[in-house]
mmCIF file of C-alpha atoms in Angstrom:
data_model
loop_
_atom_site.group_PDB
_atom_site.id
_atom_site.type_symbol
_atom_site.label_atom_id
_atom_site.label_comp_id
_atom_site.label_asym_id
_atom_site.label_seq_id
_atom_site.Cartn_x
_atom_site.Cartn_y
_atom_site.Cartn_z
ATOM 1 C CA ASP T 1 -90.026 127.349 129.814
ATOM 2 C CA ILE T 2 -93.515 128.074 131.091
ATOM 3 C CA GLN T 3 -95.229 130.777 129.051
ATOM 4 C CA MET T 4 -97.404 133.285 130.889
ATOM 5 C CA THR T 5 -100.105 135.022 128.852
ATOM 6 C CA GLN T 6 -101.903 138.045 130.224
ATOM 7 C CA SER T 7 -105.117 139.559 128.958
ATOM 8 C CA PRO T 8 -106.034 142.150 128.112
ATOM 9 C CA SER T 9 -102.787 143.905 127.193
ATOM 10 C CA SER T 10 -104.427 147.180 128.144
ATOM 11 C CA VAL T 11 -107.665 148.291 129.739
ATOM 12 C CA SER T 12 -109.273 151.702 130.075
ATOM 13 C CA ALA T 13 -111.240 152.229 133.245
ATOM 14 C CA SER T 14 -112.698 154.947 135.431
ATOM 15 C CA ILE T 15 -112.188 155.694 139.102
ATOM 16 C CA GLY T 16 -114.349 153.324 141.115
ATOM 17 C CA ASP T 17 -114.541 150.675 138.407
ATOM 18 C CA ARG T 18 -113.922 147.018 139.064
ATOM 19 C CA VAL T 19 -110.999 145.809 136.971
ATOM 20 C CA THR T 20 -110.089 142.193 136.272
ATOM 21 C CA ILE T 21 -106.846 140.995 134.676
ATOM 22 C CA THR T 22 -106.247 137.399 133.736
ATOM 23 C CA CYS T 23 -103.068 135.372 133.461
ATOM 24 C CA ARG T 24 -102.810 131.940 131.891
ATOM 25 C CA ALA T 25 -99.868 129.557 132.281
ATOM 26 C CA SER T 26 -98.840 127.212 129.491
ATOM 27 C CA GLN T 27 -98.796 124.376 132.015
ATOM 28 C CA GLY T 28 -100.001 123.876 135.553
ATOM 29 C CA ILE T 29 -98.201 125.890 138.202
ATOM 30 C CA SER T 30 -100.375 125.056 141.217
ATOM 31 C CA SER T 31 -100.589 128.349 143.148
ATOM 32 C CA TRP T 32 -97.043 129.512 142.442
ATOM 33 C CA LEU T 33 -98.048 132.866 141.038
ATOM 34 C CA ALA T 34 -97.361 136.476 141.903
ATOM 35 C CA TRP T 35 -98.744 139.799 140.717
ATOM 36 C CA TYR T 36 -96.655 142.965 140.522
ATOM 37 C CA GLN T 37 -97.572 146.591 139.917
ATOM 38 C CA GLN T 38 -95.179 148.883 138.062
ATOM 39 C CA LYS T 39 -95.499 152.615 137.580
ATOM 40 C CA PRO T 40 -93.496 154.491 134.911
ATOM 41 C CA GLY T 41 -89.839 154.863 135.836
ATOM 42 C CA LYS T 42 -90.261 152.841 139.014
ATOM 43 C CA ALA T 43 -89.394 149.332 140.134
ATOM 44 C CA PRO T 44 -92.112 146.691 140.263
ATOM 45 C CA LYS T 45 -93.950 146.219 143.542
ATOM 46 C CA LEU T 46 -95.197 142.872 144.809
ATOM 47 C CA LEU T 47 -98.955 142.893 145.335
ATOM 48 C CA ILE T 48 -100.043 139.263 145.549
ATOM 49 C CA TYR T 49 -98.079 136.054 146.089
ATOM 50 C CA ALA T 50 -99.073 132.399 146.173
ATOM 51 C CA ALA T 51 -101.939 133.360 143.833
ATOM 52 C CA SER T 52 -104.134 134.889 146.530
ATOM 53 C CA SER T 53 -102.042 136.128 149.466
ATOM 54 C CA LEU T 54 -101.942 139.892 149.878
ATOM 55 C CA GLN T 55 -98.465 141.324 150.434
ATOM 56 C CA SER T 56 -98.132 143.358 153.620
ATOM 57 C CA GLY T 57 -99.157 146.969 153.137
ATOM 58 C CA VAL T 58 -101.103 146.396 149.924
ATOM 59 C CA PRO T 59 -104.667 147.749 149.990
ATOM 60 C CA SER T 60 -107.438 145.187 150.350
ATOM 61 C CA ARG T 61 -109.079 146.326 147.099
ATOM 62 C CA PHE T 62 -106.491 144.117 145.377
ATOM 63 C CA SER T 63 -107.222 140.409 145.333
ATOM 64 C CA GLY T 64 -105.959 137.371 143.470
ATOM 65 C CA SER T 65 -107.474 134.021 142.686
ATOM 66 C CA GLY T 66 -106.894 130.890 140.667
ATOM 67 C CA SER T 67 -104.760 127.785 140.572
ATOM 68 C CA GLY T 68 -103.375 125.434 137.984
ATOM 69 C CA THR T 69 -103.252 127.411 134.753
ATOM 70 C CA ASP T 70 -105.763 130.249 135.147
ATOM 71 C CA PHE T 71 -105.389 133.201 137.474
ATOM 72 C CA THR T 72 -107.071 136.532 138.077
ATOM 73 C CA LEU T 73 -106.088 139.846 139.630
ATOM 74 C CA THR T 74 -109.037 141.990 140.643
ATOM 75 C CA ILE T 75 -109.064 145.624 141.705
ATOM 76 C CA SER T 76 -112.454 146.064 143.351
ATOM 77 C CA SER T 77 -112.680 149.849 143.116
ATOM 78 C CA LEU T 78 -110.032 151.536 140.978
ATOM 79 C CA GLN T 79 -108.218 154.433 142.618
ATOM 80 C CA PRO T 80 -106.093 157.154 140.949
ATOM 81 C CA GLU T 81 -102.878 155.592 142.243
ATOM 82 C CA ASP T 82 -103.740 152.242 140.631
ATOM 83 C CA PHE T 83 -103.081 153.403 137.080
ATOM 84 C CA ALA T 84 -100.019 151.342 136.226
ATOM 85 C CA THR T 85 -98.852 148.209 134.446
ATOM 86 C CA TYR T 86 -99.466 144.860 136.101
ATOM 87 C CA TYR T 87 -97.404 141.698 135.586
ATOM 88 C CA CYS T 88 -97.952 138.113 136.634
ATOM 89 C CA GLN T 89 -95.000 135.812 137.344
ATOM 90 C CA GLN T 90 -94.805 132.079 137.854
ATOM 91 C CA ALA T 91 -92.474 130.653 140.484
ATOM 92 C CA ASN T 92 -93.307 126.997 139.953
ATOM 93 C CA SER T 93 -90.283 126.082 137.870
ATOM 94 C CA PHE T 94 -87.068 127.464 136.438
ATOM 95 C CA PRO T 95 -86.736 129.876 134.899
ATOM 96 C CA PRO T 96 -89.238 132.187 136.573
ATOM 97 C CA THR T 97 -91.256 133.809 133.807
ATOM 98 C CA PHE T 98 -93.422 136.894 133.587
ATOM 99 C CA GLY T 99 -96.518 137.727 131.638
ATOM 100 C CA GLY T 100 -96.348 140.466 129.036
ATOM 101 C CA GLY T 101 -98.090 143.006 131.243
ATOM 102 C CA THR T 102 -101.458 144.730 131.373
ATOM 103 C CA LYS T 103 -101.566 148.507 131.297
ATOM 104 C CA VAL T 104 -104.445 150.035 133.242
ATOM 105 C CA GLU T 105 -105.240 153.446 131.785
ATOM 106 C CA ILE T 106 -107.606 156.253 132.631
ATOM 107 C CA LYS T 107 -110.833 156.242 130.657
ATOM 108 C CA GLU X 1 -85.770 149.336 156.638
ATOM 109 C CA VAL X 2 -84.872 147.179 153.660
ATOM 110 C CA GLN X 3 -83.057 149.079 150.907
ATOM 111 C CA LEU X 4 -81.392 147.990 147.695
ATOM 112 C CA VAL X 5 -79.287 150.406 145.656
ATOM 113 C CA GLU X 6 -77.943 149.407 142.260
ATOM 114 C CA THR X 7 -74.961 151.085 140.635
ATOM 115 C CA GLY X 8 -72.620 150.399 137.746
ATOM 116 C CA GLY X 9 -74.809 150.880 134.714
ATOM 117 C CA GLY X 10 -73.807 152.949 131.731
ATOM 118 C CA LEU X 11 -73.021 152.978 128.029
ATOM 119 C CA ILE X 12 -70.808 150.139 126.837
ATOM 120 C CA GLN X 13 -69.784 148.930 123.407
ATOM 121 C CA PRO X 14 -70.839 145.520 122.136
ATOM 122 C CA GLY X 15 -68.454 142.859 123.358
ATOM 123 C CA GLY X 16 -67.554 144.862 126.439
ATOM 124 C CA SER X 17 -67.894 144.074 130.125
ATOM 125 C CA LEU X 18 -69.638 145.758 133.009
ATOM 126 C CA ARG X 19 -70.151 144.930 136.669
ATOM 127 C CA LEU X 20 -73.328 145.921 138.426
ATOM 128 C CA SER X 21 -73.476 146.281 142.193
ATOM 129 C CA CYS X 22 -76.457 146.142 144.518
ATOM 130 C CA ALA X 23 -75.756 147.451 148.002
ATOM 131 C CA ALA X 24 -78.194 146.158 150.571
ATOM 132 C CA SER X 25 -79.182 147.526 153.965
ATOM 133 C CA GLY X 26 -81.688 146.423 156.574
ATOM 134 C CA PHE X 27 -81.023 142.728 155.999
ATOM 135 C CA THR X 28 -78.209 140.276 155.254
ATOM 136 C CA VAL X 29 -77.673 139.438 151.581
ATOM 137 C CA SER X 30 -76.030 136.093 152.306
ATOM 138 C CA SER X 31 -79.067 134.881 154.259
ATOM 139 C CA ASN X 32 -81.488 135.519 151.422
ATOM 140 C CA TYR X 33 -82.194 134.504 147.864
ATOM 141 C CA MET X 34 -81.157 137.425 145.663
ATOM 142 C CA SER X 35 -82.066 137.931 142.021
ATOM 143 C CA TRP X 36 -81.414 140.148 139.040
ATOM 144 C CA VAL X 37 -84.335 141.019 136.770
ATOM 145 C CA ARG X 38 -84.066 143.223 133.689
ATOM 146 C CA GLN X 39 -86.423 145.265 131.565
ATOM 147 C CA ALA X 40 -85.571 146.357 128.045
ATOM 148 C CA PRO X 41 -86.830 149.827 127.113
ATOM 149 C CA GLY X 42 -90.610 149.756 126.701
ATOM 150 C CA LYS X 43 -90.720 145.998 127.271
ATOM 151 C CA GLY X 44 -91.701 143.571 130.011
ATOM 152 C CA LEU X 45 -89.756 141.966 132.826
ATOM 153 C CA GLU X 46 -87.168 139.234 132.267
ATOM 154 C CA TRP X 47 -85.583 137.190 135.044
ATOM 155 C CA VAL X 48 -81.800 137.029 134.670
ATOM 156 C CA SER X 49 -80.179 135.220 137.581
ATOM 157 C CA VAL X 50 -80.491 134.135 141.204
ATOM 158 C CA ILE X 51 -78.078 133.268 144.002
ATOM 159 C CA TYR X 52 -79.372 131.212 146.869
ATOM 160 C CA SER X 53 -78.344 131.641 150.470
ATOM 161 C CA GLY X 54 -76.357 128.421 150.188
ATOM 162 C CA GLY X 55 -74.434 129.832 147.236
ATOM 163 C CA SER X 56 -76.066 127.994 144.339
ATOM 164 C CA THR X 57 -76.505 130.120 141.232
ATOM 165 C CA TYR X 58 -78.834 129.904 138.244
ATOM 166 C CA TYR X 59 -79.081 131.851 134.999
ATOM 167 C CA ALA X 60 -81.461 132.530 132.158
ATOM 168 C CA ASP X 61 -80.376 130.782 128.970
ATOM 169 C CA SER X 62 -79.978 134.190 127.311
ATOM 170 C CA VAL X 63 -77.105 135.135 129.648
ATOM 171 C CA LYS X 64 -75.653 131.769 130.633
ATOM 172 C CA GLY X 65 -71.904 131.668 130.136
ATOM 173 C CA ARG X 66 -71.684 135.468 129.851
ATOM 174 C CA PHE X 67 -73.056 136.748 133.183
ATOM 175 C CA THR X 68 -71.960 135.806 136.696
ATOM 176 C CA ILE X 69 -73.877 136.550 139.873
ATOM 177 C CA SER X 70 -71.956 136.803 143.133
ATOM 178 C CA ARG X 71 -72.012 138.473 146.511
ATOM 179 C CA ASP X 72 -69.562 139.990 148.972
ATOM 180 C CA ASN X 73 -70.723 139.147 152.467
ATOM 181 C CA SER X 74 -68.380 141.660 154.096
ATOM 182 C CA LYS X 75 -69.902 144.462 152.026
ATOM 183 C CA ASN X 76 -73.459 143.052 152.078
ATOM 184 C CA THR X 77 -73.503 143.580 148.321
ATOM 185 C CA LEU X 78 -74.756 141.616 145.344
ATOM 186 C CA TYR X 79 -73.012 141.747 141.970
ATOM 187 C CA LEU X 80 -73.679 140.915 138.361
ATOM 188 C CA GLN X 81 -70.603 140.595 136.157
ATOM 189 C CA MET X 82 -71.644 140.970 132.545
ATOM 190 C CA ASN X 83 -69.240 139.969 129.785
ATOM 191 C CA SER X 84 -69.540 139.777 125.997
ATOM 192 C CA LEU X 85 -72.370 142.274 126.095
ATOM 193 C CA ARG X 86 -74.792 142.459 123.191
ATOM 194 C CA ALA X 87 -77.250 145.090 122.030
ATOM 195 C CA GLU X 88 -80.087 142.913 123.286
ATOM 196 C CA ASP X 89 -78.707 143.173 126.832
ATOM 197 C CA THR X 90 -79.720 146.837 126.862
ATOM 198 C CA ALA X 91 -82.134 147.195 129.774
ATOM 199 C CA VAL X 92 -82.747 148.514 133.235
ATOM 200 C CA TYR X 93 -81.334 145.954 135.637
ATOM 201 C CA TYR X 94 -83.036 145.510 138.995
ATOM 202 C CA CYS X 95 -81.769 143.556 141.957
ATOM 203 C CA ALA X 96 -84.388 142.007 144.176
ATOM 204 C CA ARG X 97 -84.658 140.131 147.427
ATOM 205 C CA GLU X 98 -86.845 137.080 147.243
ATOM 206 C CA GLY X 99 -89.234 136.085 149.972
ATOM 207 C CA ASP X 100 -90.585 132.618 150.623
ATOM 208 C CA GLY X 101 -91.738 130.982 147.428
ATOM 209 C CA GLY X 102 -89.492 132.771 144.991
ATOM 210 C CA TYR X 103 -91.349 136.052 144.815
ATOM 211 C CA ALA X 104 -89.400 139.305 144.620
ATOM 212 C CA SER X 105 -90.605 141.180 147.655
ATOM 213 C CA TYR X 106 -88.077 144.033 147.626
ATOM 214 C CA TRP X 107 -86.612 145.739 144.579
ATOM 215 C CA GLY X 108 -83.919 148.301 143.974
ATOM 216 C CA GLN X 109 -84.509 151.373 141.828
ATOM 217 C CA GLY X 110 -82.681 149.876 138.856
ATOM 218 C CA THR X 111 -79.631 150.818 136.806
ATOM 219 C CA LEU X 112 -79.640 151.329 133.047
ATOM 220 C CA VAL X 113 -77.220 149.412 130.862
ATOM 221 C CA THR X 114 -76.975 150.541 127.255
ATOM 222 C CA VAL X 115 -74.982 148.405 124.829
ATOM 223 C CA SER X 116 -74.274 150.381 121.698
ATOM 224 C CA SER X 117 -71.415 151.444 119.445
#
């Protein structure tokens, strides 16, 4: 199975900050990567797919980049509703696997 | 509007069986790839199973031989039959509709399965 490693596991940030989360795959996955946002007690929400494509309805302050093994999710200006846990997921090969999550907390 | 509503969770003893349902509206289950993803309490996401529009099914090694994914086209509903349940199967189970590329673009609200004596 492909292992997905996210860093950091948590980050404290203030409103308006730029936040960057990284995800590394144990082997190359081309651009077969998604990012999800999950708030407590809620289902995950797809933010980014194919490494850099913004899901419909997702604010443009979210962006994704990378290919191969190294990927990045960037929130350009953190908003109050962005405090949540973020997961990456590879869809290159079976089984689909998720990163361990990055919790974005209020500083 | 796309909606997914899971039901069927609850408290079950180890070794028991449970069937989860995921009622869909706003789209046709049989025309889409449909998945189950679970999340143990306080933990991350774990993919469980998928059924393709053509009917092919795939499972995580951790549930293979114990869980069965299926669908009822007449009811537009997805199922997950879970047998020989273990404590480590305790989780919130989400059903999801996959878009192009294998990404879960719509999720249900989840149903909690607790395996405990």
